[in-house]
Coordinates of C-alpha atoms and ligand atoms in Angstrom, one line a residue:
M1 CA -9.4 51.1 -5.4
P2 CA -8.5 50.5 -1.8
S3 CA -6.6 47.3 -1.1
K4 CA -9.2 44.5 -0.5
A5 CA -8.5 41.4 1.5
V6 CA -9.1 38.2 -0.4
Y7 CA -9.6 34.7 0.9
L8 CA -9.1 32.1 -1.7
E9 CA -9.8 28.4 -1.1
T10 CA -9.0 25.8 -3.6
F11 CA -10.8 22.5 -4.0
G12 CA -9.6 19.6 -6.1
C13 CA -6.8 18.9 -8.4
Q14 CA -3.4 20.3 -9.4
M15 CA -5.0 22.1 -12.3
N16 CA -7.1 24.0 -9.9
E17 CA -4.0 24.8 -7.7
L18 CA -2.3 26.2 -10.6
D19 CA -5.3 28.2 -11.7
S20 CA -5.5 29.6 -8.1
E21 CA -1.9 30.5 -8.1
L22 CA -2.2 32.4 -11.5
V23 CA -5.4 34.1 -10.4
S24 CA -3.9 35.3 -7.1
G25 CA -0.8 36.5 -9.0
Q26 CA -3.0 38.7 -11.1
L27 CA -5.0 40.0 -8.2
R28 CA -1.9 40.7 -6.2
A29 CA -0.5 42.8 -9.1
L30 CA -3.8 44.8 -8.9
G31 CA -3.4 45.6 -5.2
Y32 CA -5.5 42.9 -3.6
R33 CA -3.9 41.2 -0.5
F34 CA -4.5 37.6 0.6
V35 CA -5.6 36.5 4.1
A36 CA -5.6 33.3 5.9
Q37 CA -9.0 33.3 7.4
P38 CA -12.4 34.0 5.8
E39 CA -13.2 36.3 8.8
Q40 CA -10.5 38.7 7.8
A41 CA -11.7 38.9 4.1
D42 CA -13.7 41.5 2.1
V43 CA -13.8 38.9 -0.8
L44 CA -14.3 35.2 -0.5
L45 CA -13.4 33.1 -3.5
Y46 CA -13.7 29.4 -4.0
N47 CA -12.0 27.6 -6.8
T48 CA -14.2 24.5 -7.0
C49 CA -14.2 21.0 -8.4
S50 CA -17.1 18.9 -9.7
V51 CA -15.5 15.5 -10.3
R52 CA -17.3 14.0 -7.4
E53 CA -20.4 15.2 -5.5
H54 CA -18.5 15.1 -2.3
A55 CA -16.2 17.9 -3.4
E56 CA -19.2 20.0 -4.3
Q57 CA -20.8 19.4 -0.9
K58 CA -17.9 21.1 0.7
V59 CA -18.4 24.2 -1.3
W60 CA -22.2 24.2 -0.6
S61 CA -21.4 24.1 3.1
R62 CA -19.0 27.1 2.7
L63 CA -21.6 29.0 0.9
G64 CA -24.2 28.2 3.6
I65 CA -21.8 29.8 6.2
D66 CA -21.2 32.8 3.8
R67 CA -24.9 33.4 3.7
L68 CA -24.8 34.2 7.4
R69 CA -21.6 36.1 7.0
K70 CA -23.2 38.3 4.5
A71 CA -26.0 39.0 6.9
E72 CA -23.4 40.7 9.1
R73 CA -21.3 42.2 6.3
P74 CA -23.5 43.1 3.3
D75 CA -20.4 44.5 1.5
L76 CA -18.8 41.1 1.5
V77 CA -18.2 39.8 -2.1
V78 CA -18.6 35.9 -2.7
G79 CA -17.3 34.3 -5.8
V80 CA -17.5 30.8 -7.1
L81 CA -14.7 29.9 -9.6
G82 CA -13.9 26.7 -11.5
C83 CA -15.9 23.6 -12.5
M84 CA -18.9 24.1 -10.2
A85 CA -19.4 27.6 -11.6
E86 CA -19.3 26.2 -15.1
R87 CA -21.5 23.1 -14.3
D88 CA -24.1 24.7 -12.1
G89 CA -24.2 28.1 -13.7
E90 CA -27.2 30.2 -12.9
D91 CA -28.8 27.3 -10.8
L92 CA -26.0 27.9 -8.3
I93 CA -27.2 31.5 -8.0
R94 CA -30.7 30.5 -7.7
R95 CA -29.8 28.2 -4.8
M96 CA -27.3 30.6 -3.3
P97 CA -28.4 34.1 -4.2
Q98 CA -25.7 35.7 -2.1
V99 CA -23.1 34.6 -4.7
D100 CA -21.8 37.7 -6.6
I101 CA -19.4 36.1 -9.0
L102 CA -19.5 33.0 -11.2
C103 CA -16.4 32.3 -13.3
G104 CA -15.7 29.1 -15.1
P105 CA -12.3 27.5 -15.4
G106 CA -12.0 28.6 -19.0
E107 CA -12.8 32.2 -18.1
L108 CA -10.4 32.9 -15.3
D109 CA -8.5 35.6 -17.2
K110 CA -11.7 37.7 -16.7
L111 CA -11.7 37.4 -13.0
P112 CA -10.0 40.6 -12.2
A113 CA -12.5 42.6 -14.2
L114 CA -15.5 40.6 -12.7
L115 CA -14.1 41.2 -9.2
D116 CA -13.6 44.9 -9.7
N117 CA -17.2 45.3 -11.0
A118 CA -18.6 43.2 -8.2
V119 CA -16.9 45.2 -5.5
R120 CA -18.0 48.5 -7.0
T121 CA -21.5 47.3 -7.7
R122 CA -21.8 46.1 -4.1
A123 CA -20.5 49.4 -2.8
S124 CA -22.8 51.5 -4.9
L125 CA -25.8 49.4 -4.2
L126 CA -25.2 49.7 -0.5
A127 CA -24.8 53.5 -0.8
D128 CA -28.1 53.7 -2.8
E129 CA -29.9 51.6 -0.4
P130 CA -29.1 52.8 3.1
G131 CA -31.6 50.2 4.5
A132 CA -29.3 47.5 3.4
S133 CA -26.2 48.6 5.2
P134 CA -26.9 48.1 8.8
P135 CA -25.7 44.6 9.7
L136 CA -28.5 42.0 9.8
S137 CA -28.3 39.5 12.4
S138 CA -30.2 36.4 11.6
A139 CA -30.1 34.0 8.7
S140 CA -33.6 34.8 7.8
N141 CA -32.6 38.5 7.5
V142 CA -29.9 38.1 4.9
P143 CA -29.3 41.1 2.7
P144 CA -31.2 41.2 -0.6
P145 CA -29.4 39.4 -3.3
L146 CA -27.9 41.4 -6.2
P147 CA -30.3 42.2 -9.1
P148 CA -29.3 39.8 -11.9
S149 CA -27.8 42.6 -13.9
A150 CA -25.4 43.4 -11.2
R151 CA -24.1 39.8 -11.0
Q152 CA -20.7 39.1 -12.5
V153 CA -20.9 36.0 -14.6
A154 CA -18.3 34.5 -17.1
L155 CA -19.0 30.9 -18.2
Q156 CA -18.0 29.3 -21.5
G157 CA -21.1 27.0 -21.9
S158 CA -19.4 23.9 -23.1
T159 CA -21.6 23.4 -26.1
S160 CA -21.0 26.7 -27.7
R161 CA -17.3 26.3 -27.1
R162 CA -17.1 22.9 -28.5
S163 CA -18.9 23.6 -31.7
A164 CA -17.0 26.8 -32.5
T165 CA -14.0 25.9 -34.5
L166 CA -12.3 29.1 -33.9
S167 CA -12.9 29.2 -30.1
A168 CA -9.9 27.2 -29.3
A169 CA -7.8 29.4 -31.2
Q170 CA -9.1 32.4 -29.5
D171 CA -8.6 31.0 -26.2
T172 CA -7.9 34.0 -24.1
L173 CA -7.1 31.9 -21.2
E174 CA -3.6 31.6 -22.7
L175 CA -3.2 35.1 -21.4
L176 CA -3.7 33.9 -17.9
D177 CA -0.9 31.4 -18.2
L178 CA 1.4 34.0 -19.8
S179 CA 0.6 36.4 -17.0
R180 CA 2.4 34.2 -14.5
S181 CA 4.7 36.4 -12.3
V182 CA 7.7 34.5 -11.6
S183 CA 10.2 35.5 -8.9
P184 CA 12.4 33.9 -6.4
E185 CA 9.7 34.6 -3.7
S186 CA 6.9 33.1 -5.9
H187 CA 8.0 29.5 -5.3
G188 CA 9.8 30.2 -2.1
R189 CA 11.5 27.3 -0.5
T190 CA 9.3 24.7 -2.3
R191 CA 11.2 25.4 -5.6
S192 CA 8.5 23.3 -7.3
A193 CA 6.1 24.5 -9.8
Y194 CA 3.3 23.3 -12.2
V195 CA 3.3 24.3 -15.8
R196 CA 0.2 23.7 -17.9
I197 CA 0.7 22.1 -21.4
T198 CA -2.8 21.3 -22.3
R199 CA -6.3 22.5 -21.2
G200 CA -9.6 20.6 -21.4
C201 CA -10.3 17.1 -22.5
N202 CA -11.8 15.4 -25.5
K203 CA -12.1 11.9 -24.1
F204 CA -15.6 11.9 -22.8
C205 CA -15.2 9.0 -20.4
T206 CA -18.9 8.4 -19.6
Y207 CA -18.5 9.1 -15.8
C208 CA -16.5 12.4 -16.1
V209 CA -17.6 16.0 -16.0
V210 CA -14.1 17.5 -17.1
P211 CA -14.9 17.7 -20.8
F212 CA -18.1 19.7 -20.0
T213 CA -16.5 21.9 -17.4
R214 CA -13.1 22.5 -18.9
G215 CA -14.1 22.4 -22.4
A216 CA -12.3 21.0 -25.5
E217 CA -8.7 20.0 -25.4
V218 CA -6.3 22.7 -26.4
H219 CA -2.5 22.6 -26.6
R220 CA -0.4 25.5 -25.5
P221 CA 2.3 26.8 -27.9
P222 CA 5.6 25.0 -27.1
D223 CA 7.5 28.3 -27.0
H224 CA 5.3 29.6 -24.3
I225 CA 5.8 26.4 -22.3
V226 CA 9.5 26.4 -22.7
D227 CA 9.8 30.1 -21.8
E228 CA 7.8 29.6 -18.8
C229 CA 10.0 26.7 -17.6
K230 CA 13.1 28.8 -18.3
R231 CA 11.7 31.8 -16.3
L232 CA 10.8 29.4 -13.4
A233 CA 14.3 28.0 -13.6
D234 CA 15.9 31.4 -13.4
S235 CA 13.9 32.2 -10.3
G236 CA 15.2 29.0 -8.6
V237 CA 12.7 26.5 -9.4
V238 CA 14.2 23.0 -9.7
E239 CA 11.2 20.8 -10.2
V240 CA 8.6 21.3 -12.8
T241 CA 5.5 19.2 -13.1
L242 CA 3.8 19.5 -16.6
L243 CA 0.0 19.4 -16.3
G244 CA -2.8 18.2 -18.5
Q245 CA -5.8 15.9 -18.5
T246 CA -4.1 13.7 -21.0
V247 CA -0.5 15.1 -21.2
N248 CA 0.8 12.4 -23.6
H249 CA -1.6 13.7 -26.2
Y250 CA 0.1 17.0 -26.5
R251 CA 0.8 18.0 -30.0
F252 CA 1.2 21.4 -31.6
E253 CA 1.1 22.0 -35.4
H254 CA 3.3 24.9 -36.3
G255 CA 1.9 25.4 -39.7
S256 CA -1.5 26.4 -38.4
V257 CA -0.4 28.9 -35.8
V258 CA -3.1 31.6 -35.1
T259 CA -2.2 34.9 -33.5
V260 CA -4.9 36.9 -31.7
G261 CA -4.0 40.2 -30.1
G262 CA -0.3 39.5 -30.8
V263 CA -0.4 36.3 -28.8
T264 CA 0.2 32.9 -30.4
Q265 CA -2.9 30.8 -29.5
P266 CA -3.2 27.3 -28.2
Q267 CA -4.5 24.8 -30.7
K268 CA -7.4 22.6 -30.6
G269 CA -6.4 19.0 -29.8
R270 CA -6.6 16.4 -32.6
T271 CA -7.2 12.8 -31.7
Y272 CA -3.8 11.1 -31.6
K273 CA -4.2 8.3 -34.1
G274 CA -0.5 7.5 -34.0
A275 CA 1.2 4.1 -33.8
H276 CA 3.8 3.7 -31.0
N277 CA 6.5 5.6 -32.8
R278 CA 7.5 9.0 -33.9
D279 CA 6.6 8.3 -37.6
A280 CA 3.0 8.9 -36.6
F281 CA 3.5 12.5 -37.5
A282 CA 6.2 12.2 -40.2
G283 CA 6.1 15.0 -42.7
E284 CA 4.2 17.4 -40.5
R285 CA 5.9 20.3 -38.6
V286 CA 4.7 19.4 -35.2
T287 CA 6.0 19.5 -31.7
T288 CA 4.9 16.2 -30.2
F289 CA 4.9 15.5 -26.4
A290 CA 8.3 13.7 -26.8
D291 CA 9.7 16.8 -28.6
L292 CA 8.3 19.2 -25.9
L293 CA 9.9 17.0 -23.1
R294 CA 13.3 17.0 -24.9
R295 CA 13.1 20.8 -25.5
I296 CA 12.4 21.6 -21.9
H297 CA 15.0 19.1 -20.7
D298 CA 17.7 20.7 -23.0
E299 CA 16.7 24.3 -22.9
A300 CA 16.1 24.6 -19.2
P301 CA 18.9 22.5 -17.7
A302 CA 18.5 24.1 -14.2
I303 CA 15.2 22.2 -14.0
E304 CA 16.6 19.1 -12.3
R305 CA 13.4 17.3 -12.3
L306 CA 10.9 17.3 -15.0
R307 CA 7.7 15.3 -14.4
F308 CA 4.2 15.1 -15.9
V309 CA 0.6 14.1 -15.0
T310 CA -1.7 12.7 -16.1
S311 CA -1.1 10.2 -18.9
Y312 CA -3.8 8.4 -20.9
P313 CA -3.1 4.7 -21.4
R314 CA -3.9 4.6 -25.0
D315 CA -1.6 5.7 -27.7
F316 CA 1.3 6.3 -25.5
G317 CA 4.3 6.5 -28.0
D318 CA 7.6 4.7 -27.6
D319 CA 9.0 8.1 -28.6
V320 CA 8.0 9.5 -25.2
L321 CA 9.5 6.4 -23.4
E322 CA 12.8 6.9 -25.4
V323 CA 13.0 10.5 -24.4
I324 CA 12.5 9.6 -20.8
R325 CA 15.1 6.9 -21.0
D326 CA 17.7 9.2 -22.7
H327 CA 17.2 12.3 -20.7
P328 CA 18.4 12.0 -17.1
R329 CA 16.4 14.9 -15.6
I330 CA 13.1 13.4 -16.7
C331 CA 11.5 11.5 -13.9
R332 CA 10.8 7.9 -14.5
Y333 CA 7.2 8.1 -13.1
L334 CA 3.9 7.7 -14.7
H335 CA 0.5 8.4 -13.4
V336 CA -1.6 6.4 -15.7
P337 CA -5.1 5.6 -14.5
A338 CA -6.7 2.3 -15.5
Q339 CA -10.1 3.0 -13.8
T340 CA -11.2 -0.7 -13.7
G341 CA -9.9 -4.2 -14.4
S342 CA -13.0 -5.2 -16.2
D343 CA -13.2 -5.1 -20.0
R344 CA -16.8 -4.8 -19.9
L345 CA -16.7 -1.8 -17.7
L346 CA -13.9 -0.2 -19.6
R347 CA -16.2 -0.3 -22.7
A348 CA -19.1 1.2 -20.6
M349 CA -16.7 3.9 -19.5
N350 CA -15.7 4.7 -23.0
R351 CA -12.0 4.3 -22.1
G352 CA -10.9 2.9 -25.5
Y353 CA -8.5 0.1 -24.4
T354 CA -8.8 -3.3 -22.8
V355 CA -7.1 -4.5 -19.7
G356 CA -4.8 -6.5 -21.8
E357 CA -3.7 -3.5 -23.7
Y358 CA -3.3 -1.5 -20.5
L359 CA -1.0 -4.1 -19.0
E360 CA 1.0 -4.5 -22.2
F361 CA 1.6 -0.8 -22.1
L362 CA 2.9 -1.0 -18.6
D363 CA 5.2 -3.9 -19.6
R364 CA 6.4 -1.9 -22.6
A365 CA 7.1 1.1 -20.5
R366 CA 8.8 -0.9 -17.8
A367 CA 10.9 -2.7 -20.4
H368 CA 12.0 0.5 -22.1
L369 CA 13.1 2.0 -18.8
H370 CA 14.7 -1.2 -17.5
Q371 CA 18.4 -0.4 -17.4
P372 CA 20.1 -2.3 -14.6
E373 CA 23.3 -0.4 -15.1
I374 CA 21.7 2.9 -14.0
D375 CA 19.2 1.5 -11.4
R376 CA 16.4 3.9 -12.0
P377 CA 13.3 1.7 -12.3
L378 CA 10.0 3.2 -13.5
T379 CA 7.3 3.6 -10.9
V380 CA 3.6 3.8 -11.8
A381 CA 0.6 5.3 -10.0
G382 CA -3.0 4.6 -11.0
D383 CA -6.7 5.7 -10.4
I384 CA -9.5 3.2 -9.9
I385 CA -13.2 3.7 -9.8
V386 CA -15.2 1.3 -7.7
G387 CA -19.0 0.7 -7.9
F388 CA -19.4 1.9 -11.5
P389 CA -23.0 1.1 -12.7
S390 CA -23.6 -2.6 -13.0
E391 CA -20.2 -3.6 -11.4
T392 CA -20.3 -7.2 -10.3
E393 CA -18.2 -9.2 -7.9
E394 CA -16.5 -10.7 -10.9
D395 CA -15.6 -7.1 -12.2
H396 CA -14.4 -6.3 -8.8
A397 CA -12.2 -9.3 -8.6
A398 CA -10.8 -8.4 -12.0
T399 CA -9.9 -5.0 -10.7
A400 CA -8.1 -6.6 -7.8
E401 CA -6.2 -8.7 -10.2
L402 CA -5.3 -5.6 -12.2
L403 CA -3.9 -4.0 -9.1
R404 CA -1.8 -7.1 -8.4
R405 CA -0.4 -7.2 -12.0
A406 CA 0.0 -3.3 -12.4
R407 CA 2.1 -3.2 -9.1
Y408 CA 1.4 0.6 -8.6
K409 CA 3.5 2.4 -6.1
N410 CA 0.2 4.0 -5.1
C411 CA -3.3 4.1 -6.4
F412 CA -6.2 6.5 -5.9
I413 CA -9.4 4.6 -5.4
F414 CA -12.6 6.4 -5.8
K415 CA -16.2 5.4 -5.2
Y416 CA -18.3 6.1 -8.3
S417 CA -20.2 9.3 -8.0
A418 CA -23.0 9.9 -10.6
R419 CA -22.5 13.3 -12.1
P420 CA -25.4 15.0 -13.9
G421 CA -24.8 15.8 -17.5
T422 CA -22.5 12.8 -18.1
V423 CA -23.5 9.9 -20.3
A424 CA -23.3 7.5 -17.2
F425 CA -25.7 9.6 -15.2
E426 CA -28.2 9.9 -18.1
K427 CA -28.1 6.2 -19.2
L428 CA -26.7 4.0 -16.5
P429 CA -28.5 3.6 -13.2
D430 CA -26.2 4.1 -10.2
D431 CA -27.2 0.6 -9.0
V432 CA -24.3 -0.5 -6.8
P433 CA -25.4 0.2 -3.3
E434 CA -23.3 2.5 -1.1
H435 CA -22.3 -0.2 1.4
V436 CA -21.1 -2.4 -1.5
K437 CA -19.1 0.5 -3.0
R438 CA -17.6 1.1 0.5
R439 CA -16.7 -2.5 1.0
R440 CA -15.1 -2.9 -2.4
N441 CA -13.2 0.4 -1.9
G442 CA -11.9 -0.8 1.4
E443 CA -10.8 -4.2 -0.1
L444 CA -8.9 -2.5 -2.9
L445 CA -7.3 -0.1 -0.5
A446 CA -6.0 -3.0 1.8
L447 CA -4.7 -4.8 -1.2
Q448 CA -2.9 -1.8 -2.6
Q449 CA -1.4 -1.1 0.8
E450 CA 0.3 -4.5 0.6
I451 CA 1.5 -3.9 -2.9
S452 CA 2.8 -0.4 -2.0
A453 CA 4.7 -1.8 0.9
E454 CA 6.2 -4.5 -1.4
V455 CA 7.2 -1.8 -4.0
G456 CA 8.8 0.2 -1.3
R457 CA 10.9 -2.7 0.1
E458 CA 12.3 -3.3 -3.4
F459 CA 14.0 0.2 -3.1
V460 CA 15.8 -0.6 0.2
G461 CA 19.5 -0.8 -0.1
R462 CA 19.5 1.4 -3.2
T463 CA 20.9 4.9 -3.6
A464 CA 18.5 7.5 -5.0
R465 CA 18.4 11.1 -6.0
V466 CA 15.6 12.8 -3.8
F467 CA 14.0 16.2 -3.9
V468 CA 13.9 17.7 -0.4
E469 CA 10.6 19.3 0.1
G470 CA 10.9 20.5 3.7
F471 CA 10.6 19.3 7.3
S472 CA 8.6 16.2 7.8
R473 CA 5.2 16.3 9.4
L474 CA 6.8 14.7 12.4
E475 CA 9.3 17.5 12.6
H476 CA 6.5 20.1 12.3
R477 CA 4.7 18.4 15.1
R478 CA 7.7 18.3 17.3
R479 CA 8.3 22.0 16.7
R480 CA 4.8 23.1 17.6
P481 CA 4.6 24.3 21.2
V482 CA 2.5 21.9 23.4
G483 CA -1.1 22.9 23.3
A484 CA -0.5 25.5 20.6
A485 CA -3.3 25.9 18.1
R486 CA -2.6 25.0 14.5
V487 CA -1.6 28.1 12.6
N488 CA -2.0 28.3 9.0
G489 CA 0.5 30.8 7.6
D490 CA -0.5 30.3 4.0
A491 CA -3.2 32.5 2.6
L492 CA -4.1 30.1 -0.1
H493 CA -5.9 27.0 0.9
S494 CA -6.2 23.7 -0.6
V495 CA -8.9 21.2 0.2
G496 CA -9.3 17.7 -1.0
G497 CA -12.8 16.5 -1.5
G498 CA -13.0 12.9 -2.6
G499 CA -15.2 10.1 -2.0
G500 CA -12.7 7.4 -2.1
G501 CA -9.4 6.6 -0.5
V502 CA -5.8 6.9 -1.3
V503 CA -3.3 4.5 -0.5
G504 CA 0.4 4.2 -1.3
L505 CA 3.8 5.5 -0.5
T506 CA 2.6 9.0 -0.8
V507 CA -0.6 9.3 0.9
M508 CA -2.8 6.9 2.8
G509 CA -6.0 6.4 4.4
K510 CA -8.1 9.4 5.4
L511 CA -5.4 12.0 5.2
S512 CA -4.2 13.8 2.3
N513 CA -2.9 17.1 1.1
G514 CA -3.4 19.7 -1.5
S515 CA 0.2 20.5 -2.2
L516 CA 2.6 20.4 -5.0
A517 CA 4.6 17.9 -3.3
S518 CA 2.6 14.8 -3.2
H519 CA 0.7 13.4 -5.9
T520 CA -3.0 13.7 -6.3
P521 CA -5.3 12.7 -9.2
S522 CA -4.6 15.3 -11.7
A523 CA -7.6 15.1 -14.0
C524 CA -9.5 16.6 -11.2
E525 CA -9.9 16.5 -7.5
M526 CA -7.9 15.3 -4.8
P527 CA -8.3 12.3 -2.4
P528 CA -10.7 12.6 0.5
D529 CA -10.9 14.6 3.6
G530 CA -8.6 17.3 2.6
P531 CA -5.2 18.4 3.7
L532 CA -3.8 19.7 6.9
P533 CA -2.3 22.6 5.1
E534 CA -0.7 23.8 8.2
E535 CA 1.2 20.6 8.5
G536 CA 2.9 20.8 5.2
R537 CA 3.0 18.6 2.3
G538 CA 1.0 15.5 2.6
E539 CA 3.1 13.1 4.2
P540 CA 2.3 9.4 4.9
V541 CA 0.6 8.5 8.1
D542 CA -0.4 5.2 9.4
A543 CA -3.9 4.1 10.0
E544 CA -4.1 5.7 13.4
G545 CA -2.9 9.0 12.1
A546 CA 0.5 8.6 13.7
I547 CA 3.6 9.4 11.7
A548 CA 4.8 6.6 9.7
S549 CA 8.6 7.2 10.3
S550 CA 9.5 7.6 13.9
G551 CA 12.7 9.6 13.6
E552 CA 15.3 9.8 16.2
R553 CA 15.4 12.1 19.2
G554 CA 17.8 15.0 18.8
S555 CA 17.7 14.7 15.1
V556 CA 16.0 16.9 12.5
Q557 CA 13.8 15.0 10.1
L558 CA 13.3 16.1 6.5
S559 CA 10.8 14.8 4.0
A560 CA 11.9 14.2 0.4
R561 CA 10.6 12.4 -2.7
T562 CA 12.3 10.2 -5.2
E563 CA 11.8 10.7 -8.9
G564 CA 9.3 7.9 -8.7
D565 CA 7.2 9.9 -6.2
L566 CA 8.2 7.8 -3.1
I567 CA 8.3 9.6 0.1
V568 CA 11.7 9.4 1.9
H569 CA 12.3 10.6 5.5
I570 CA 15.9 11.7 6.3
D571 CA 17.0 12.1 9.9
L572 CA 19.9 14.5 10.3
P573 CA 21.7 13.6 13.4
G574 CA 22.6 16.3 16.0
G575 CA 19.5 18.6 15.4
D576 CA 21.4 20.7 12.8
D577 CA 18.7 23.1 11.8
A578 CA 21.0 25.2 9.5
R579 CA 22.2 22.1 7.7
A580 CA 18.6 21.0 7.2
E581 CA 17.4 24.3 6.0
S582 CA 20.2 24.4 3.5
L583 CA 19.0 21.1 2.0
I584 CA 15.4 22.1 1.4
G585 CA 14.5 22.8 -2.2
R586 CA 17.5 20.7 -3.4
V587 CA 18.0 17.4 -5.1
I588 CA 20.4 15.3 -3.1
T589 CA 21.6 11.7 -3.0
V590 CA 20.6 9.5 -0.2
R591 CA 21.0 5.7 0.6
L592 CA 17.6 4.1 1.2
T593 CA 18.1 2.1 4.4
D594 CA 14.6 0.9 5.4
S595 CA 11.0 0.9 4.5
R596 CA 8.1 1.8 6.7
A597 CA 4.4 1.4 6.2
M598 CA 4.1 4.3 3.9
S599 CA 7.6 5.8 3.4
L600 CA 11.2 5.0 3.0
V601 CA 14.1 5.9 5.3
G602 CA 17.2 7.5 3.8
T603 CA 20.5 8.7 5.0
L604 CA 22.8 11.2 3.3
V605 CA 25.7 9.9 1.3
Ligands
5AD701 N1 -16.8 9.2 -9.9 C1 -15.7 8.8 -9.2 N2 -14.5 9.0 -9.7 C2 -14.3 9.8 -10.7 N3 -13.3 10.2 -11.4 C3 -13.6 10.9 -12.4 N4 -14.9 11.1 -12.5 C4 -15.4 10.3 -11.5 C5 -16.7 10.0 -10.9 N5 -17.8 10.5 -11.5 C6 -11.8 9.8 -11.0 C7 -11.1 9.0 -12.0 C8 -10.1 10.1 -12.5 C9 -9.8 10.9 -11.2 C10 -9.2 12.2 -11.5 O1 -11.1 11.0 -10.7 O2 -10.4 8.0 -11.5 O3 -8.9 9.5 -13.0
SF4_702 FE1 -10.8 13.2 -19.7 FE2 -9.6 12.0 -17.7 FE3 -12.2 12.7 -17.5 FE4 -11.6 10.7 -19.1 S1 -11.3 10.8 -16.8 S2 -12.8 12.5 -19.6 S3 -9.6 11.4 -19.8 S4 -10.4 14.1 -17.7

């Protein structure tokens, strides 16, 4: 097979980013090469997100352009991967017949075979039908779609998967995670990696498509996870972020291990009925989330930062908080979405907790990690949905009150998007008008901005360990020759696709990013309007789009993150590039000297 050029674009969440990384590793091993522009590609792949309609619209628009591309290049192969493929299935092909491959998020291990088949089938069809090969020039003259039998489709169909007890045990997707090729090059200078610990979700929040698109919750075997962390550490990774829709529900029962094809398989998640302590599982041979954190911390000591997203507010054990408290390389940071401050809406969302219980949890977490002698306070990030069906001004005021009490360091605020197939879509009219959603969204963003600034100011005067991610956005901008076009050197693209806004010390307003380095809603999908991938790692900007930290002339500015996910800009005097380069990818100590709208200023100590 000649080396085919692949353009892979990723929409949405960290889970999708990890999937794209794993898929591209597999394809590279098979001889495919990755290109930065769709025009250079023989294969166009979109790893999609369905959490909000806005994210899907971006993919529809890409596919519309590809329809024209295919008129010029009938041999082009187009694949839709991820949640949209799973959710829309054959409807997607009916609407966009030029799509050759559909591959759901639970079937990505099959992508290499699907792609190989699609490339061969396209080639042989074109050879058989000479009339199809001359380029066609107008949209109305698009090449004939593939016959249905030639299309490559791998979807789980959430119903069959959920009802089949053995299906979780036979989750071949584990092979995709196990296939991860790890080398000093694979995480380059970023030295930061995601590691999946659970897949899918069993929560069925009434607004959310994830349980339908990603299927039932399964937990990966702890040995696989720990091995992956060790391999990453050996290749130079210093920061690992554990991923799952509800990471704190992680639980692996060793007694019931199933081996398929020589591979220990993930386990179907069981509802965590535990109290807030480790006795919840007494007598069973299990690895709980707390055990897993402890194991990674102790067995992969070169991982200087261990973090995890996203946590579910209910049933968050004290055992986890104790492990965080007692293990210095575990970050004191929680992303724990509340979704609304109204008890009535929490019930309608099927979230399973009240506002009081949520706030009690935050108090408990902060109290556990309050140790003035080591001065490493917990920071918390949240997610909020505005305009959920029937949301009143009183509900909205209650959410504002929740923000005040929760004191998030940042909060992702999304406008409710009715998703077909969910309970809310079927049963609850989407009755909050768009202009009201927009206003409430803006009000909460403004409030959160004030809170984020206050939280930032509390850190001024402290010393902190920070992970240096690279040059700041300002530094990138300074280095770009005047008038130069933006160049994207990265062949894997990430795009946010929200419908809300993000505010906080990481990301604000209308700019965001799709990178490892700044934090995005992890259940699915990133904040709005997508990254500027060529500009790096999602740094804070002020409302006008200017850089939040001014930097000094003649200095080199680095961007770093505290363990609590606060952005820190560090100016190295004298423009010492070599020194700056040597700090990238390292955890260093800085003194936090000032706070800006969306970031902190640090100096080396
Ligand atoms: N509309 C708006 N926001 C949603 N989220 C999930 N589903 C929807 C929806 N239908 C948000 C939740 C979740 C985050 C990843 O996305 O806040 O925590
Ligand atoms: Fe699961 Fe999170 Fe979606 Fe709820 S919002 S169903 S917990 S992924």
